[in-house]
CSV table of C-alpha atoms in Angstrom, one decimal:
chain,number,residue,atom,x,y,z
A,1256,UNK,CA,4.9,-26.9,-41.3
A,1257,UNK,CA,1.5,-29.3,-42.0
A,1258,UNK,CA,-2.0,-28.6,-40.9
A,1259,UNK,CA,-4.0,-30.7,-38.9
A,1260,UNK,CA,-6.5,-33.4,-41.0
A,1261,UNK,CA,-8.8,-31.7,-42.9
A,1262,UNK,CA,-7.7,-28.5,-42.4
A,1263,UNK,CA,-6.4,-27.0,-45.9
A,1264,UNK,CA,-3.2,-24.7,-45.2
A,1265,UNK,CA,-1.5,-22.2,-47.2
A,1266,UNK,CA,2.0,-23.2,-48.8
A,1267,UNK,CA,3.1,-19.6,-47.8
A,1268,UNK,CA,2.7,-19.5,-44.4
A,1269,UNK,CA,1.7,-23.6,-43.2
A,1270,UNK,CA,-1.4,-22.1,-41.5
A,1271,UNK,CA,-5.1,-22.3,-42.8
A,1272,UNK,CA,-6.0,-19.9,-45.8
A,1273,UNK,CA,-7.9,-16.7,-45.3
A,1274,UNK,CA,-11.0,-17.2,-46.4
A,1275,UNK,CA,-13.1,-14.0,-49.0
A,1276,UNK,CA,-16.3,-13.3,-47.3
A,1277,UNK,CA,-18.5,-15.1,-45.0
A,1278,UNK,CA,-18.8,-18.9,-44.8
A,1279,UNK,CA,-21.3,-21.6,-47.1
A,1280,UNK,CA,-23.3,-21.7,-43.7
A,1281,UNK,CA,-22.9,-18.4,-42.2
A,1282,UNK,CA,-24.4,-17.7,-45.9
A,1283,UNK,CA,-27.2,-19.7,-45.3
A,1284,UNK,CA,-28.2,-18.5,-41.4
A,1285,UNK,CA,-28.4,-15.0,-42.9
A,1286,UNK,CA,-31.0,-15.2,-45.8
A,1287,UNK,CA,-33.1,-17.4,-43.0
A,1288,UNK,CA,-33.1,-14.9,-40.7
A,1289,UNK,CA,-31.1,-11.0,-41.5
A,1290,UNK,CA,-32.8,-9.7,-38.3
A,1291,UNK,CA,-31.1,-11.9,-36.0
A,1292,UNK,CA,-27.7,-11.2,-37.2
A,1293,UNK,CA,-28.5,-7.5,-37.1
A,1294,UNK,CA,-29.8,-7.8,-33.5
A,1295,UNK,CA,-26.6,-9.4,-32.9
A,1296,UNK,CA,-24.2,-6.8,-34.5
A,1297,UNK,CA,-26.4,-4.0,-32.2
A,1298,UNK,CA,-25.9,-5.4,-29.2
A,1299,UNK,CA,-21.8,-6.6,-29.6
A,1300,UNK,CA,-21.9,-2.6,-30.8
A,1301,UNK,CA,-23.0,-1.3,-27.8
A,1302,UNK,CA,-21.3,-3.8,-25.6
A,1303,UNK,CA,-18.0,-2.6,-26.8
A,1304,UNK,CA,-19.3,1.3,-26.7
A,1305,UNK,CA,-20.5,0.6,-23.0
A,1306,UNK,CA,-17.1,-0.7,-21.9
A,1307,UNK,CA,-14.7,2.6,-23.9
A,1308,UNK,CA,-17.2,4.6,-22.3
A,1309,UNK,CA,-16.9,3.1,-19.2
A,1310,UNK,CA,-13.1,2.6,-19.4
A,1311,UNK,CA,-13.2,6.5,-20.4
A,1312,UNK,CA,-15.2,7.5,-17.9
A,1313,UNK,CA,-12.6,5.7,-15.2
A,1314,UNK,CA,-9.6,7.3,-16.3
A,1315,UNK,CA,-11.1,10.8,-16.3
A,1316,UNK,CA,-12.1,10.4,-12.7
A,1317,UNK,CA,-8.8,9.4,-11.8
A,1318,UNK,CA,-7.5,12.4,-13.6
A,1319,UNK,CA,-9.5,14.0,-11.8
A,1320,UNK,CA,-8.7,12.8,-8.1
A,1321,UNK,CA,-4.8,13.2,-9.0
A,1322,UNK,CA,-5.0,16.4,-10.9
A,1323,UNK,CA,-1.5,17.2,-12.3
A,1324,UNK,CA,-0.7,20.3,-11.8
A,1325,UNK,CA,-2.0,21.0,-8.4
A,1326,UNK,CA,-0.3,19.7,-4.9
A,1327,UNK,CA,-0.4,16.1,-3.9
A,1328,UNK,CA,-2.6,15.9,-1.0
A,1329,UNK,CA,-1.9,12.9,1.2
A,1330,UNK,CA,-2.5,11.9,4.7
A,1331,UNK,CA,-0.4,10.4,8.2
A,1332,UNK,CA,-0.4,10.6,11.7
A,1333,UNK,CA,2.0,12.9,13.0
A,1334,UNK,CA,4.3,11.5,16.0
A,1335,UNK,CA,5.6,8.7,14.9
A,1336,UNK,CA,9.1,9.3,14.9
A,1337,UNK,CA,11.3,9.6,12.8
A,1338,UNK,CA,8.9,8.6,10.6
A,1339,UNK,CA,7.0,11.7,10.4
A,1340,UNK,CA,7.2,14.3,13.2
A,1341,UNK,CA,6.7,18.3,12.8
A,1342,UNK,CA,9.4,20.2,12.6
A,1343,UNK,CA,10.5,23.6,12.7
A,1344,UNK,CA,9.9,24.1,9.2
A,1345,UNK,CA,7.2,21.7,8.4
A,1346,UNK,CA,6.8,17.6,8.7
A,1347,UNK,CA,10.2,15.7,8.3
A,1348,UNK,CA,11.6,12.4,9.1
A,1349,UNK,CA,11.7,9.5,6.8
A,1350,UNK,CA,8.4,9.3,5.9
A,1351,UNK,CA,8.3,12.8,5.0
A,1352,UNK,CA,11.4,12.5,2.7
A,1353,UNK,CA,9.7,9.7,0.6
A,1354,UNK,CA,7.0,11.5,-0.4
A,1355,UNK,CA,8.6,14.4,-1.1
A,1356,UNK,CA,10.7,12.8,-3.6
A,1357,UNK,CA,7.6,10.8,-5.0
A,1358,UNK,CA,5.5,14.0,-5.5
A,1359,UNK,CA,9.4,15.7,-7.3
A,1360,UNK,CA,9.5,12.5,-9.7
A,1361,UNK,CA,5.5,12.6,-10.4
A,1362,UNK,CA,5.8,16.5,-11.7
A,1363,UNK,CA,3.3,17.9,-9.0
A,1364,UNK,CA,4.1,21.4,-8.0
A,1365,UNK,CA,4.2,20.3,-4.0
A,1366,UNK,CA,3.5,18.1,-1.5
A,1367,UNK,CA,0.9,18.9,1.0
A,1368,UNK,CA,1.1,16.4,4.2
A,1369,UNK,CA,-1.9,16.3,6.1
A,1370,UNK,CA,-1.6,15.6,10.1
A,1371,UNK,CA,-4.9,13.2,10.8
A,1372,UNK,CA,-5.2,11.0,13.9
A,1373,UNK,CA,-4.9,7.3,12.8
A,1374,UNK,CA,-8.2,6.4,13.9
A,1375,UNK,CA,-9.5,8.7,11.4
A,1376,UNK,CA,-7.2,8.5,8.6
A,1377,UNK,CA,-9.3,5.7,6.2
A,1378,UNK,CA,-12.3,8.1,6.7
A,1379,UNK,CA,-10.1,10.6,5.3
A,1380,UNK,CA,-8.9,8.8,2.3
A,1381,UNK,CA,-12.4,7.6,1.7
A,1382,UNK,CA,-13.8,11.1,1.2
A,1383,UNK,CA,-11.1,12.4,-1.2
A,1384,UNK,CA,-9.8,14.2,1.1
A,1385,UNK,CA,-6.4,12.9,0.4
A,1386,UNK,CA,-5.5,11.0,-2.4
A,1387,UNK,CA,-3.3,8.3,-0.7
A,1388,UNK,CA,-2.1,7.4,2.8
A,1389,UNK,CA,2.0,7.8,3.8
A,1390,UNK,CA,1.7,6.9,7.3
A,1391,UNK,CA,3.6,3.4,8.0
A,1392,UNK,CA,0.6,1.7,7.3
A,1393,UNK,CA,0.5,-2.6,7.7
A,1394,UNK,CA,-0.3,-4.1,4.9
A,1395,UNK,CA,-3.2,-6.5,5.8
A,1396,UNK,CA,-5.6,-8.6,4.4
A,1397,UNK,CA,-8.4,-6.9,5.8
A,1398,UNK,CA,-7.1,-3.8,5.0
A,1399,UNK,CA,-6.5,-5.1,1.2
A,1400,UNK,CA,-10.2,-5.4,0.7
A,1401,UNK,CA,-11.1,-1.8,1.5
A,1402,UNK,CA,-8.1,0.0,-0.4
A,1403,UNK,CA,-5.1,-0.4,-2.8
A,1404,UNK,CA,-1.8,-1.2,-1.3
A,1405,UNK,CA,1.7,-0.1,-3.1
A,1406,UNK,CA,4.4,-3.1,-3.3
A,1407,UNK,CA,5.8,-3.4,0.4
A,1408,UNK,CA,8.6,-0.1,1.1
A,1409,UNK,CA,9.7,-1.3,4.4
A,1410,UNK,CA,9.5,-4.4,7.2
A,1411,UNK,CA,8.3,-3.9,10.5
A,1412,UNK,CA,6.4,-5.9,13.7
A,1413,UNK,CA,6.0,-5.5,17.2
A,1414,UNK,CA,7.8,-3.7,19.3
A,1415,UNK,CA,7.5,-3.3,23.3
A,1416,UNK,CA,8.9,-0.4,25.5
A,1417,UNK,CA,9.1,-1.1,29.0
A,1418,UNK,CA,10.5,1.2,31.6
A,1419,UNK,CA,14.5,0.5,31.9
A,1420,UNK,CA,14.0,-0.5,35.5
A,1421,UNK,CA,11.6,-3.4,33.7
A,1422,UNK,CA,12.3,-6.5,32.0
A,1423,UNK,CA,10.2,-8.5,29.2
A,1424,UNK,CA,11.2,-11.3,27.8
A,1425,UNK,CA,8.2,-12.8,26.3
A,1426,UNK,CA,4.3,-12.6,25.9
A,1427,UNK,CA,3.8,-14.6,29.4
A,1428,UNK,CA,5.6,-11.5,31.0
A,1429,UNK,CA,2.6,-9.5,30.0
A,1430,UNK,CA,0.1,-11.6,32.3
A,1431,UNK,CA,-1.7,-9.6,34.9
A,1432,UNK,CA,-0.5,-6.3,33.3
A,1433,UNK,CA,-1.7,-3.5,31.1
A,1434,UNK,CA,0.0,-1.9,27.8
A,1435,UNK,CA,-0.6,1.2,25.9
A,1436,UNK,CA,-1.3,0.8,21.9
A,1437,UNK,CA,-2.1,3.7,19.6
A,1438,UNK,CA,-6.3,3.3,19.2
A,1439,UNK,CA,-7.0,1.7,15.4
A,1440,UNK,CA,-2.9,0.9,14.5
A,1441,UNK,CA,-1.7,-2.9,13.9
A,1442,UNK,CA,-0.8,-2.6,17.4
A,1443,UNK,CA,-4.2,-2.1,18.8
A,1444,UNK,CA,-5.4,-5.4,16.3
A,1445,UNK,CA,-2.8,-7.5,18.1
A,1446,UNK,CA,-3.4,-6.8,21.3
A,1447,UNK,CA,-7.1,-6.8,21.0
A,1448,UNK,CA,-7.0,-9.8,19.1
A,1449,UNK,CA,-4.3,-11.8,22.5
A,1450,UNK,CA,-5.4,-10.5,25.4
A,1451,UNK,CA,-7.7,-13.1,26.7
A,1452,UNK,CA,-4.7,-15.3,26.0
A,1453,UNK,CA,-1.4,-13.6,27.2
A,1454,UNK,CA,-3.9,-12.2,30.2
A,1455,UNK,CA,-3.1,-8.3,29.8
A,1456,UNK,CA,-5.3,-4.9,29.6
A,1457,UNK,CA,-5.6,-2.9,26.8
A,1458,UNK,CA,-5.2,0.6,27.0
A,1459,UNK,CA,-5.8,2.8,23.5
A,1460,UNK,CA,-4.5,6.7,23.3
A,1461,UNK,CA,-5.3,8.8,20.4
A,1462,UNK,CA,-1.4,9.0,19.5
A,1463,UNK,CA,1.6,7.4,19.8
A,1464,UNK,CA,3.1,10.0,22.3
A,1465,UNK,CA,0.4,9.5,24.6
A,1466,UNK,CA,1.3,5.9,25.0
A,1467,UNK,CA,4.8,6.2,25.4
A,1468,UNK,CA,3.6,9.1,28.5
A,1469,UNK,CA,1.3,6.3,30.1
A,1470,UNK,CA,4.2,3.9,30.0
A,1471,UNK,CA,6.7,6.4,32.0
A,1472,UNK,CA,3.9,7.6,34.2
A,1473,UNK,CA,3.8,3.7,35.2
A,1474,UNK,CA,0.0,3.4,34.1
A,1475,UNK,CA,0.9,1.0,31.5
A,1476,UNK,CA,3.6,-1.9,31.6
A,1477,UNK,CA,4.5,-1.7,28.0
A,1478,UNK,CA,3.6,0.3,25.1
A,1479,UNK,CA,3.2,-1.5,22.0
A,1480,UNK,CA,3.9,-0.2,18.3
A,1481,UNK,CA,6.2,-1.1,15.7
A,1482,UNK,CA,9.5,-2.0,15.8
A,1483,UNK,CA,11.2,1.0,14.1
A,1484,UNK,CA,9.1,3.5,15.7
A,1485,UNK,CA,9.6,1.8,19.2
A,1486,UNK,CA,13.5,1.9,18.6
A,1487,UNK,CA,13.5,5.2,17.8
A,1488,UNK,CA,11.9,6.1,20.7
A,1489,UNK,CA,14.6,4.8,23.1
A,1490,UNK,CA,17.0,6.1,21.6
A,1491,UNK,CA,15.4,9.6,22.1
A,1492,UNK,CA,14.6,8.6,25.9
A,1493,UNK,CA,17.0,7.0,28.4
A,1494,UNK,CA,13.7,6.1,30.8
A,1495,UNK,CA,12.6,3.5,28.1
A,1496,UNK,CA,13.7,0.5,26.3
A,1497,UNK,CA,12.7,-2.0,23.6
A,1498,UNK,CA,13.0,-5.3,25.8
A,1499,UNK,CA,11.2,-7.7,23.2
A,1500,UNK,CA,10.8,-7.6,19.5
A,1501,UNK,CA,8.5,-9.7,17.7
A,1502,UNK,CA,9.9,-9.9,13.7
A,1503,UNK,CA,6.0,-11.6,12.2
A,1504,UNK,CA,6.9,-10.6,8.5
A,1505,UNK,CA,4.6,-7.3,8.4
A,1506,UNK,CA,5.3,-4.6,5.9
A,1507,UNK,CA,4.6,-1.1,5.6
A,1508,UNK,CA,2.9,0.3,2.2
A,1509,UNK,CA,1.0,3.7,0.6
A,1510,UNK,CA,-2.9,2.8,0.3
A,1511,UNK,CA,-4.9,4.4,-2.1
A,1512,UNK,CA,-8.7,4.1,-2.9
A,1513,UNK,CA,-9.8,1.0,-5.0
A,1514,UNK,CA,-10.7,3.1,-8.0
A,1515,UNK,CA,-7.0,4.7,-8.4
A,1516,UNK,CA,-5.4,1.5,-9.3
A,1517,UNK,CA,-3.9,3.6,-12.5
A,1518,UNK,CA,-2.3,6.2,-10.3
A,1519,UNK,CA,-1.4,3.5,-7.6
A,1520,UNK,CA,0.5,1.8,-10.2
A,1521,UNK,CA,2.1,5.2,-11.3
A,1522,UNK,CA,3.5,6.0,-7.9
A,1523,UNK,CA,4.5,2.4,-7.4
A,1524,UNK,CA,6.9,3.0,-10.7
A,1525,UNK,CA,8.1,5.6,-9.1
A,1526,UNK,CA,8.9,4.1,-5.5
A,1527,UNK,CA,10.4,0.8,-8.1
A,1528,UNK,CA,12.8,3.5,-9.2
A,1529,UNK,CA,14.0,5.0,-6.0
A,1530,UNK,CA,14.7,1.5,-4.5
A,1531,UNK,CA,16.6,0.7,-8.0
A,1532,UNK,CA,19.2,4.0,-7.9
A,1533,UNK,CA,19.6,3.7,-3.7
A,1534,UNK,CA,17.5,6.8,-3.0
A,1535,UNK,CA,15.1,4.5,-0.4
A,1536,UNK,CA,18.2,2.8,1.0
A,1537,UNK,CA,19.9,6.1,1.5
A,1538,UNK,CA,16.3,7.3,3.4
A,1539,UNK,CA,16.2,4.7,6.0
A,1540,UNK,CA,20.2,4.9,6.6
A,1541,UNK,CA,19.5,9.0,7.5
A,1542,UNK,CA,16.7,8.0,9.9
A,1543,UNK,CA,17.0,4.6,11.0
A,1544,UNK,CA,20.3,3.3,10.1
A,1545,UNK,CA,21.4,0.6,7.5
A,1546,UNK,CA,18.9,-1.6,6.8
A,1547,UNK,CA,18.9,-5.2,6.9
A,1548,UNK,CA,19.9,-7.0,3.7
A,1549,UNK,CA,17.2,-8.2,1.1
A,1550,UNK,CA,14.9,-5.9,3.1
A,1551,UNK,CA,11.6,-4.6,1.2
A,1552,UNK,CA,13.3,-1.1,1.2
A,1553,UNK,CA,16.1,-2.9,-1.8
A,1554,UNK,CA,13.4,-5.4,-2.9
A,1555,UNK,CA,11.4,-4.7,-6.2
A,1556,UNK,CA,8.4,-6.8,-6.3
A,1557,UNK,CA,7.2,-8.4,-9.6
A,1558,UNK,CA,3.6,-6.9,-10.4
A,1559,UNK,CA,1.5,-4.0,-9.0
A,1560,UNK,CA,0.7,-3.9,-5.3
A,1561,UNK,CA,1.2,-6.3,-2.6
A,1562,UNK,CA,1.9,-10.0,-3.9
A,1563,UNK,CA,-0.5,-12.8,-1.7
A,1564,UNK,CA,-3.2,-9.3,-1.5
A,1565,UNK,CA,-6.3,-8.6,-3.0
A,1566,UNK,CA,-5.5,-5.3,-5.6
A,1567,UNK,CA,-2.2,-7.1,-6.5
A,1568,UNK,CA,-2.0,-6.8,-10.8
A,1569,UNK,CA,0.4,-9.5,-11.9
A,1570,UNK,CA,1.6,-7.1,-15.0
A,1571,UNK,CA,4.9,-6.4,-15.1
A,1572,UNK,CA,5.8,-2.8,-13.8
A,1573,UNK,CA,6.9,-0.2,-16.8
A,1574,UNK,CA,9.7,1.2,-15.1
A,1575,UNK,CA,11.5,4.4,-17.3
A,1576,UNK,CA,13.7,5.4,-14.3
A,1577,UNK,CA,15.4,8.7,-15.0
């Protein structure tokens, strides 16, 4: 190999000598002026102080949000079924499986599920109160600029139930009528966001159940949440059905606060893992059936987080699946 013009290399290697001791002008700048080089050498010092300290200082408070040996605290809504739903002894459904097996593969000594109405469930995460969400949570842009999203665990999109007596076969067949959404959800965003220009009301109920109640009791036309949760729901009542699906390429993920990116990433390794050795696949087949094909529940996404969302690392994951 040959150096460039001018540039002296070593036979050894083909790349330019190391040179002993400072260069002919870096010689000269010092005997001018000692001072400013000393100034210099201070404040690179402290830079690189400042950011291990910092760096430091980050890692202990996330150590201290996620503390090892104590139970995982984490937050949904209860009522969505069969994602989460309270049992006879304690939350279940598929949602509750998950993160069960998440907080077994993380080492924590149990899992502590925390019922919290949607509406107040970022509040929640917000003051520590749990360290991550688990509810089937949309991953959103707006939503990516508040909190960190996992890679996507599972597809999703609109749903409507309508009475069986009822028929919908588009967004025109909502003109003139009213539908019942779950206040704060995806659902309630969509609906806000094409009323004026489908021509329907807006109803919002504190839970899930409340809407599917306002549907039978004919207050509402449709009830509105997503797909798998509206599915399950006829299936568990002959009075409803899901008479149109609206497949827009949403997905559910965990969301954690923007300072936990380290313990985001941990968990994600994890959930990378259980899609890998068909523990996720085997999850939705128990509670919702086999899942579609190159589905996010078989999919393991390059990076950290959501691709196309803000908190996305473009690192590739350190998987050590056991």
């Amino acid at each position: 190999m040959s150096g460039s013009a001018g540039a002296p290399t070593s036979r050894a290697t083909g790349w330019p000598p190391i040179r002993r001791g400072p260069d002919p002008d870096t010689e000269q700048q010092l005997r001018r002026n000692p001072m400013k080089h000393f100034k210099n050498l201070t404040v690179a010092a402290a830079a690189l102080l400042g950011a291990t300290l910092f760096a430091g200082s980050a890692s202990l408070a996330q150590e201290a949000d996620h503390p090892a040996n104590a139970p995982l605290v984490v937050g949904t809504d209860f009522g969505v079924a069969p994602w989460m739903v309270r049992g006879a002894s304690g939350p279940e459904g598929f949602g509750a499986d998950l993160i069960n097996e998440v907080g077994k593969r993380l080492g924590r000594p149990k899992v502590e599920i925390v019922d919290i109405p949607f509406s107040g469930l970022f509040a929640a995460l917000f003051a520590k109160r749990i360290e991550f969400t688990v509810n089937p949570l949309n991953i959103t842009a707006e939503r990516s600029e508040r909190m960190l999203f996992t890679e996507p665990l599972f597809a999703t999109g609109n749903g409507f139930l309508v009475r069986t007596s009822d028929e919908m076969k588009g967004f025109e067949d909502l003109k003139g009528k009213a539908i019942a959404v779950n206040r704060g959800t995806i659902s309630d965003t969509w609906a806000t966001a094409n009323a004026e220009k489908y021509g329907f009301e807006v109803q919002r109920y504190d839970a899930f159940p409340d809407t599917v109640q306002a549907l039978i009791t004919r207050r509402a036309f449709a009830a509105l949440n997503e797909i798998p949760t509206a599915v399950y729901a006829a299936k568990q009542n002959k009075a409803i059905k899901v008479a149109f699906k609206d497949y827009n390429g949403r997905n559910f993920g965990y969301a954690f606060r923007n300072e936990s990116n380290a313990y985001r990433n941990k968990v994600e390794d994890i959930l990378q893992c259980m899609k890998l050795d068909g523990t996720m696949r085997k999850m939705h087949e128990k509670w919702y059936g086999k899942p579609d094909d190159g589905s996010a529940i078989d999919t393991v996404y390059f990076g950290y987080g959501a691709p196309g969302f803000k908190g996305f690392e473009a690192t590739p994951s350190a998987l050590n699946c056991k």
